[in-house]
Amino acid sequence: TVTQGIVSATARTIQVPNATGGSSTFESLLQTDAAINPGNSGGALVDLNGRLVGINSAAAQAGAAENIGFAIAIDRVLPTINQILSGQRPWLGVYLQTVDPGLASQLGLPADTEGAAVVEVVRSGPAGDAGLESGDVITGIDGETVASDLELIEAIAARRPGDEVSLEVLGSSGTRSVTVRLERRPPSFQ
């Protein structure tokens, strides 16, 4: 099936509810009025010449504007595709959530705290071996500020298995720097 539409914006940011009850931030999305339904998320967004320009990812929720969908631009997808195909996708071994004012309050942090909260640490994964714990908030990587889970995920994706990264972590005992050696993402986490 093919639907038609127009790309109306190229750098949209949206918040999407996640399984933990929080939300994840998606940035630099293409906004389109092409129909995106639950069955075609992950499908191709192509231009008039049949060239792949994005991967359909989300649609506006009921009650929001109708016929608005979002796609991840292909230039943001290709590095991950290449990592998967080569078996070189790096893995930190955590489940993350963007810190919002509600989560900051739950963690006893100021409402304006930004970062990627560690929701769960995979046992025997790189982050767990380095001492990260559920409830820690990652606020930086290799000297660069991290304001959301997506920013951290993208920063990790730009590395390779075996690379060491320095994470700035806000936890129950204050701020600390943690060095983590990234591993190859196990097949069960692809």
PDB file of C-alpha atoms in Angstrom:
ATOM      1  CA  THR A   1       0.000   0.000   0.000  1.00  0.00           C
ATOM      2  CA  VAL A   2       1.199   3.491  -0.810  1.00  0.00           C
ATOM      3  CA  THR A   3      -0.166   6.707   0.637  1.00  0.00           C
ATOM      4  CA  GLN A   4       0.729  10.199  -0.412  1.00  0.00           C
ATOM      5  CA  GLY A   5       1.526  13.222   1.664  1.00  0.00           C
ATOM      6  CA  ILE A   6       3.658  16.280   2.103  1.00  0.00           C
ATOM      7  CA  VAL A   7       6.639  16.750   4.409  1.00  0.00           C
ATOM      8  CA  SER A   8       5.779  19.983   6.195  1.00  0.00           C
ATOM      9  CA  ALA A   9       8.658  20.240   8.680  1.00  0.00           C
ATOM     10  CA  THR A  10      12.119  18.722   9.006  1.00  0.00           C
ATOM     11  CA  ALA A  11      13.131  19.238  12.637  1.00  0.00           C
ATOM     12  CA  ARG A  12      10.187  18.453  14.918  1.00  0.00           C
ATOM     13  CA  THR A  13      10.568  17.301  18.527  1.00  0.00           C
ATOM     14  CA  ILE A  14       7.861  15.181  20.161  1.00  0.00           C
ATOM     15  CA  GLN A  15       7.294  13.439  23.503  1.00  0.00           C
ATOM     16  CA  VAL A  16       6.038   9.855  23.269  1.00  0.00           C
ATOM     17  CA  PRO A  17       4.691   7.893  26.275  1.00  0.00           C
ATOM     18  CA  ASN A  18       6.802   4.844  27.102  1.00  0.00           C
ATOM     19  CA  ALA A  19       6.235   1.556  28.902  1.00  0.00           C
ATOM     20  CA  THR A  20       7.549   2.881  32.228  1.00  0.00           C
ATOM     21  CA  GLY A  21       4.814   5.514  32.468  1.00  0.00           C
ATOM     22  CA  GLY A  22       7.130   8.349  31.507  1.00  0.00           C
ATOM     23  CA  SER A  23       7.934   9.702  28.091  1.00  0.00           C
ATOM     24  CA  SER A  24      10.757   9.610  25.593  1.00  0.00           C
ATOM     25  CA  THR A  25      11.861  12.576  23.530  1.00  0.00           C
ATOM     26  CA  PHE A  26      12.307  12.202  19.776  1.00  0.00           C
ATOM     27  CA  GLU A  27      14.088  15.029  17.997  1.00  0.00           C
ATOM     28  CA  SER A  28      14.790  16.116  14.414  1.00  0.00           C
ATOM     29  CA  LEU A  29      11.793  14.235  13.021  1.00  0.00           C
ATOM     30  CA  LEU A  30      10.203  14.801   9.646  1.00  0.00           C
ATOM     31  CA  GLN A  31       6.568  15.900   9.972  1.00  0.00           C
ATOM     32  CA  THR A  32       4.231  14.644   7.266  1.00  0.00           C
ATOM     33  CA  ASP A  33       0.544  14.390   6.526  1.00  0.00           C
ATOM     34  CA  ALA A  34       1.034  10.953   4.943  1.00  0.00           C
ATOM     35  CA  ALA A  35      -1.088   8.421   6.846  1.00  0.00           C
ATOM     36  CA  ILE A  36       0.878   6.610   9.559  1.00  0.00           C
ATOM     37  CA  ASN A  37      -1.123   3.879  11.257  1.00  0.00           C
ATOM     38  CA  PRO A  38      -0.133   1.248  13.836  1.00  0.00           C
ATOM     39  CA  GLY A  39       0.469  -1.253  11.030  1.00  0.00           C
ATOM     40  CA  ASN A  40       2.854   0.868   8.988  1.00  0.00           C
ATOM     41  CA  SER A  41       5.067   2.396  11.659  1.00  0.00           C
ATOM     42  CA  GLY A  42       8.550   1.329  10.627  1.00  0.00           C
ATOM     43  CA  GLY A  43       7.613   1.583   6.962  1.00  0.00           C
ATOM     44  CA  ALA A  44       9.315   3.651   4.315  1.00  0.00           C
ATOM     45  CA  LEU A  45       8.726   7.344   3.684  1.00  0.00           C
ATOM     46  CA  VAL A  46       9.858   7.945   0.105  1.00  0.00           C
ATOM     47  CA  ASP A  47      10.053  10.976  -2.163  1.00  0.00           C
ATOM     48  CA  LEU A  48       8.516  11.297  -5.646  1.00  0.00           C
ATOM     49  CA  ASN A  49      11.549   9.527  -7.144  1.00  0.00           C
ATOM     50  CA  GLY A  50      11.193   6.525  -4.837  1.00  0.00           C
ATOM     51  CA  ARG A  51      14.229   7.447  -2.719  1.00  0.00           C
ATOM     52  CA  LEU A  52      14.004   6.568   0.950  1.00  0.00           C
ATOM     53  CA  VAL A  53      13.892   9.772   3.023  1.00  0.00           C
ATOM     54  CA  GLY A  54      12.692   8.441   6.376  1.00  0.00           C
ATOM     55  CA  ILE A  55      11.232   5.665   8.491  1.00  0.00           C
ATOM     56  CA  ASN A  56       7.631   6.206   9.642  1.00  0.00           C
ATOM     57  CA  SER A  57       7.641   6.263  13.420  1.00  0.00           C
ATOM     58  CA  ALA A  58       4.668   7.921  15.109  1.00  0.00           C
ATOM     59  CA  ALA A  59       1.331   9.606  14.536  1.00  0.00           C
ATOM     60  CA  ALA A  60      -0.234  12.449  16.493  1.00  0.00           C
ATOM     61  CA  GLN A  61      -2.472  11.152  19.303  1.00  0.00           C
ATOM     62  CA  ALA A  62      -6.254  11.336  19.186  1.00  0.00           C
ATOM     63  CA  GLY A  63      -7.382  14.825  20.098  1.00  0.00           C
ATOM     64  CA  ALA A  64      -4.291  16.372  18.539  1.00  0.00           C
ATOM     65  CA  ALA A  65      -4.221  17.620  14.976  1.00  0.00           C
ATOM     66  CA  GLU A  66      -5.403  14.993  12.512  1.00  0.00           C
ATOM     67  CA  ASN A  67      -3.279  13.422   9.803  1.00  0.00           C
ATOM     68  CA  ILE A  68       0.054  14.391  11.285  1.00  0.00           C
ATOM     69  CA  GLY A  69       2.742  11.752  11.303  1.00  0.00           C
ATOM     70  CA  PHE A  70       6.424  11.712  12.117  1.00  0.00           C
ATOM     71  CA  ALA A  71       9.325   9.893  10.505  1.00  0.00           C
ATOM     72  CA  ILE A  72      12.970   9.508  11.444  1.00  0.00           C
ATOM     73  CA  ALA A  73      15.123  11.038   8.696  1.00  0.00           C
ATOM     74  CA  ILE A  74      17.177   8.467   6.808  1.00  0.00           C
ATOM     75  CA  ASP A  75      20.477  10.207   7.606  1.00  0.00           C
ATOM     76  CA  ARG A  76      19.752   9.526  11.295  1.00  0.00           C
ATOM     77  CA  VAL A  77      18.794   5.891  10.626  1.00  0.00           C
ATOM     78  CA  LEU A  78      21.681   4.788   8.381  1.00  0.00           C
ATOM     79  CA  PRO A  79      24.379   4.677  11.093  1.00  0.00           C
ATOM     80  CA  THR A  80      22.233   2.312  13.179  1.00  0.00           C
ATOM     81  CA  ILE A  81      21.435   0.144  10.162  1.00  0.00           C
ATOM     82  CA  ASN A  82      25.138  -0.121   9.342  1.00  0.00           C
ATOM     83  CA  GLN A  83      25.966  -1.013  12.968  1.00  0.00           C
ATOM     84  CA  ILE A  84      23.319  -3.737  13.027  1.00  0.00           C
ATOM     85  CA  LEU A  85      24.462  -5.214   9.717  1.00  0.00           C
ATOM     86  CA  SER A  86      28.121  -5.226  10.793  1.00  0.00           C
ATOM     87  CA  GLY A  87      27.401  -6.556  14.296  1.00  0.00           C
ATOM     88  CA  GLN A  88      29.095  -3.466  15.766  1.00  0.00           C
ATOM     89  CA  ARG A  89      26.204  -1.869  17.634  1.00  0.00           C
ATOM     90  CA  PRO A  90      27.410  -0.568  21.029  1.00  0.00           C
ATOM     91  CA  TRP A  91      25.510  -1.371  24.216  1.00  0.00           C
ATOM     92  CA  LEU A  92      25.417   0.390  27.577  1.00  0.00           C
ATOM     93  CA  GLY A  93      23.071  -2.103  29.246  1.00  0.00           C
ATOM     94  CA  VAL A  94      20.406   0.183  30.702  1.00  0.00           C
ATOM     95  CA  TYR A  95      16.791   1.147  30.139  1.00  0.00           C
ATOM     96  CA  LEU A  96      16.362   4.920  30.142  1.00  0.00           C
ATOM     97  CA  GLN A  97      13.737   7.616  30.515  1.00  0.00           C
ATOM     98  CA  THR A  98      14.015  11.360  29.956  1.00  0.00           C
ATOM     99  CA  VAL A  99      13.893  13.262  33.240  1.00  0.00           C
ATOM    100  CA  ASP A 100      10.818  15.485  33.384  1.00  0.00           C
ATOM    101  CA  PRO A 101       9.621  17.540  36.387  1.00  0.00           C
ATOM    102  CA  GLY A 102       7.472  14.654  37.677  1.00  0.00           C
ATOM    103  CA  LEU A 103      10.302  12.132  37.571  1.00  0.00           C
ATOM    104  CA  ALA A 104      12.717  14.669  39.053  1.00  0.00           C
ATOM    105  CA  SER A 105      10.311  15.067  41.986  1.00  0.00           C
ATOM    106  CA  GLN A 106      10.114  11.276  42.450  1.00  0.00           C
ATOM    107  CA  LEU A 107      13.907  11.115  42.521  1.00  0.00           C
ATOM    108  CA  GLY A 108      14.136  14.027  44.981  1.00  0.00           C
ATOM    109  CA  LEU A 109      15.830  16.285  42.424  1.00  0.00           C
ATOM    110  CA  PRO A 110      15.094  19.887  41.399  1.00  0.00           C
ATOM    111  CA  ALA A 111      12.248  20.173  38.863  1.00  0.00           C
ATOM    112  CA  ASP A 112      14.585  21.637  36.228  1.00  0.00           C
ATOM    113  CA  THR A 113      16.956  18.625  36.292  1.00  0.00           C
ATOM    114  CA  GLU A 114      17.764  17.383  32.794  1.00  0.00           C
ATOM    115  CA  GLY A 115      19.242  14.062  31.785  1.00  0.00           C
ATOM    116  CA  ALA A 116      18.543  10.408  31.129  1.00  0.00           C
ATOM    117  CA  ALA A 117      17.256   8.526  34.167  1.00  0.00           C
ATOM    118  CA  VAL A 118      18.365   4.925  34.551  1.00  0.00           C
ATOM    119  CA  VAL A 119      15.101   3.000  34.939  1.00  0.00           C
ATOM    120  CA  GLU A 120      16.728  -0.431  34.992  1.00  0.00           C
ATOM    121  CA  VAL A 121      20.275  -1.766  34.783  1.00  0.00           C
ATOM    122  CA  VAL A 122      20.833  -5.032  32.916  1.00  0.00           C
ATOM    123  CA  ARG A 123      22.589  -7.463  35.245  1.00  0.00           C
ATOM    124  CA  SER A 124      26.156  -8.222  34.099  1.00  0.00           C
ATOM    125  CA  GLY A 125      25.949  -5.480  31.458  1.00  0.00           C
ATOM    126  CA  PRO A 126      28.532  -2.718  31.012  1.00  0.00           C
ATOM    127  CA  ALA A 127      26.662  -0.113  33.098  1.00  0.00           C
ATOM    128  CA  GLY A 128      26.005  -2.560  35.923  1.00  0.00           C
ATOM    129  CA  ASP A 129      29.645  -3.663  35.960  1.00  0.00           C
ATOM    130  CA  ALA A 130      30.655   0.028  36.212  1.00  0.00           C
ATOM    131  CA  GLY A 131      28.364   0.631  39.203  1.00  0.00           C
ATOM    132  CA  LEU A 132      25.371   2.429  37.675  1.00  0.00           C
ATOM    133  CA  GLU A 133      22.095   1.851  39.516  1.00  0.00           C
ATOM    134  CA  SER A 134      18.403   2.327  38.904  1.00  0.00           C
ATOM    135  CA  GLY A 135      17.538   5.911  39.849  1.00  0.00           C
ATOM    136  CA  ASP A 136      20.853   7.368  38.675  1.00  0.00           C
ATOM    137  CA  VAL A 137      20.551  10.257  36.217  1.00  0.00           C
ATOM    138  CA  ILE A 138      23.121  10.506  33.425  1.00  0.00           C
ATOM    139  CA  THR A 139      23.722  14.200  32.745  1.00  0.00           C
ATOM    140  CA  GLY A 140      26.774  14.023  30.485  1.00  0.00           C
ATOM    141  CA  ILE A 141      28.953  11.827  28.297  1.00  0.00           C
ATOM    142  CA  ASP A 142      32.590  12.578  27.478  1.00  0.00           C
ATOM    143  CA  GLY A 143      32.180  16.206  28.530  1.00  0.00           C
ATOM    144  CA  GLU A 144      28.987  16.814  26.528  1.00  0.00           C
ATOM    145  CA  THR A 145      25.699  17.592  28.293  1.00  0.00           C
ATOM    146  CA  VAL A 146      22.897  15.029  28.051  1.00  0.00           C
ATOM    147  CA  ALA A 147      19.380  16.499  28.330  1.00  0.00           C
ATOM    148  CA  SER A 148      17.287  13.451  27.329  1.00  0.00           C
ATOM    149  CA  ASP A 149      17.315   9.695  26.885  1.00  0.00           C
ATOM    150  CA  LEU A 150      17.489  10.164  23.113  1.00  0.00           C
ATOM    151  CA  GLU A 151      20.592  12.361  23.350  1.00  0.00           C
ATOM    152  CA  LEU A 152      22.363   9.661  25.365  1.00  0.00           C
ATOM    153  CA  ILE A 153      21.199   6.902  23.013  1.00  0.00           C
ATOM    154  CA  GLU A 154      22.488   8.865  20.009  1.00  0.00           C
ATOM    155  CA  ALA A 155      25.816   9.560  21.739  1.00  0.00           C
ATOM    156  CA  ILE A 156      26.256   5.855  22.521  1.00  0.00           C
ATOM    157  CA  ALA A 157      25.273   4.913  18.955  1.00  0.00           C
ATOM    158  CA  ALA A 158      28.111   7.121  17.657  1.00  0.00           C
ATOM    159  CA  ARG A 159      30.624   4.882  19.481  1.00  0.00           C
ATOM    160  CA  ARG A 160      31.813   1.326  18.895  1.00  0.00           C
ATOM    161  CA  PRO A 161      31.904  -1.741  21.129  1.00  0.00           C
ATOM    162  CA  GLY A 162      35.078  -1.609  23.223  1.00  0.00           C
ATOM    163  CA  ASP A 163      35.087   2.197  23.477  1.00  0.00           C
ATOM    164  CA  GLU A 164      35.290   3.667  26.962  1.00  0.00           C
ATOM    165  CA  VAL A 165      32.947   6.543  27.774  1.00  0.00           C
ATOM    166  CA  SER A 166      32.984   8.853  30.768  1.00  0.00           C
ATOM    167  CA  LEU A 167      29.493   9.452  32.153  1.00  0.00           C
ATOM    168  CA  GLU A 168      28.536  12.257  34.515  1.00  0.00           C
ATOM    169  CA  VAL A 169      26.035  10.675  36.893  1.00  0.00           C
ATOM    170  CA  LEU A 170      23.759  12.282  39.458  1.00  0.00           C
ATOM    171  CA  GLY A 171      22.826   9.748  42.118  1.00  0.00           C
ATOM    172  CA  SER A 172      21.861   9.399  45.757  1.00  0.00           C
ATOM    173  CA  SER A 173      25.430  10.203  46.816  1.00  0.00           C
ATOM    174  CA  GLY A 174      25.776  13.300  44.606  1.00  0.00           C
ATOM    175  CA  THR A 175      27.492  13.756  41.257  1.00  0.00           C
ATOM    176  CA  ARG A 176      30.191  11.345  40.160  1.00  0.00           C
ATOM    177  CA  SER A 177      32.070  10.402  37.017  1.00  0.00           C
ATOM    178  CA  VAL A 178      31.773   6.784  35.878  1.00  0.00           C
ATOM    179  CA  THR A 179      33.853   5.140  33.156  1.00  0.00           C
ATOM    180  CA  VAL A 180      32.018   2.457  31.180  1.00  0.00           C
ATOM    181  CA  ARG A 181      33.463   0.176  28.501  1.00  0.00           C
ATOM    182  CA  LEU A 182      30.746  -0.336  25.891  1.00  0.00           C
ATOM    183  CA  GLU A 183      30.074  -3.870  24.717  1.00  0.00           C
ATOM    184  CA  ARG A 184      28.650  -5.345  21.543  1.00  0.00           C
ATOM    185  CA  ARG A 185      24.872  -5.367  21.835  1.00  0.00           C
ATOM    186  CA  PRO A 186      23.757  -8.966  22.507  1.00  0.00           C
ATOM    187  CA  PRO A 187      21.337 -10.488  19.956  1.00  0.00           C
ATOM    188  CA  SER A 188      18.603 -10.674  22.614  1.00  0.00           C
ATOM    189  CA  PHE A 189      18.677  -6.850  22.845  1.00  0.00           C
ATOM    190  CA  GLN A 190      18.598  -6.105  19.105  1.00  0.00           C
TER     191      GLN A 190
END
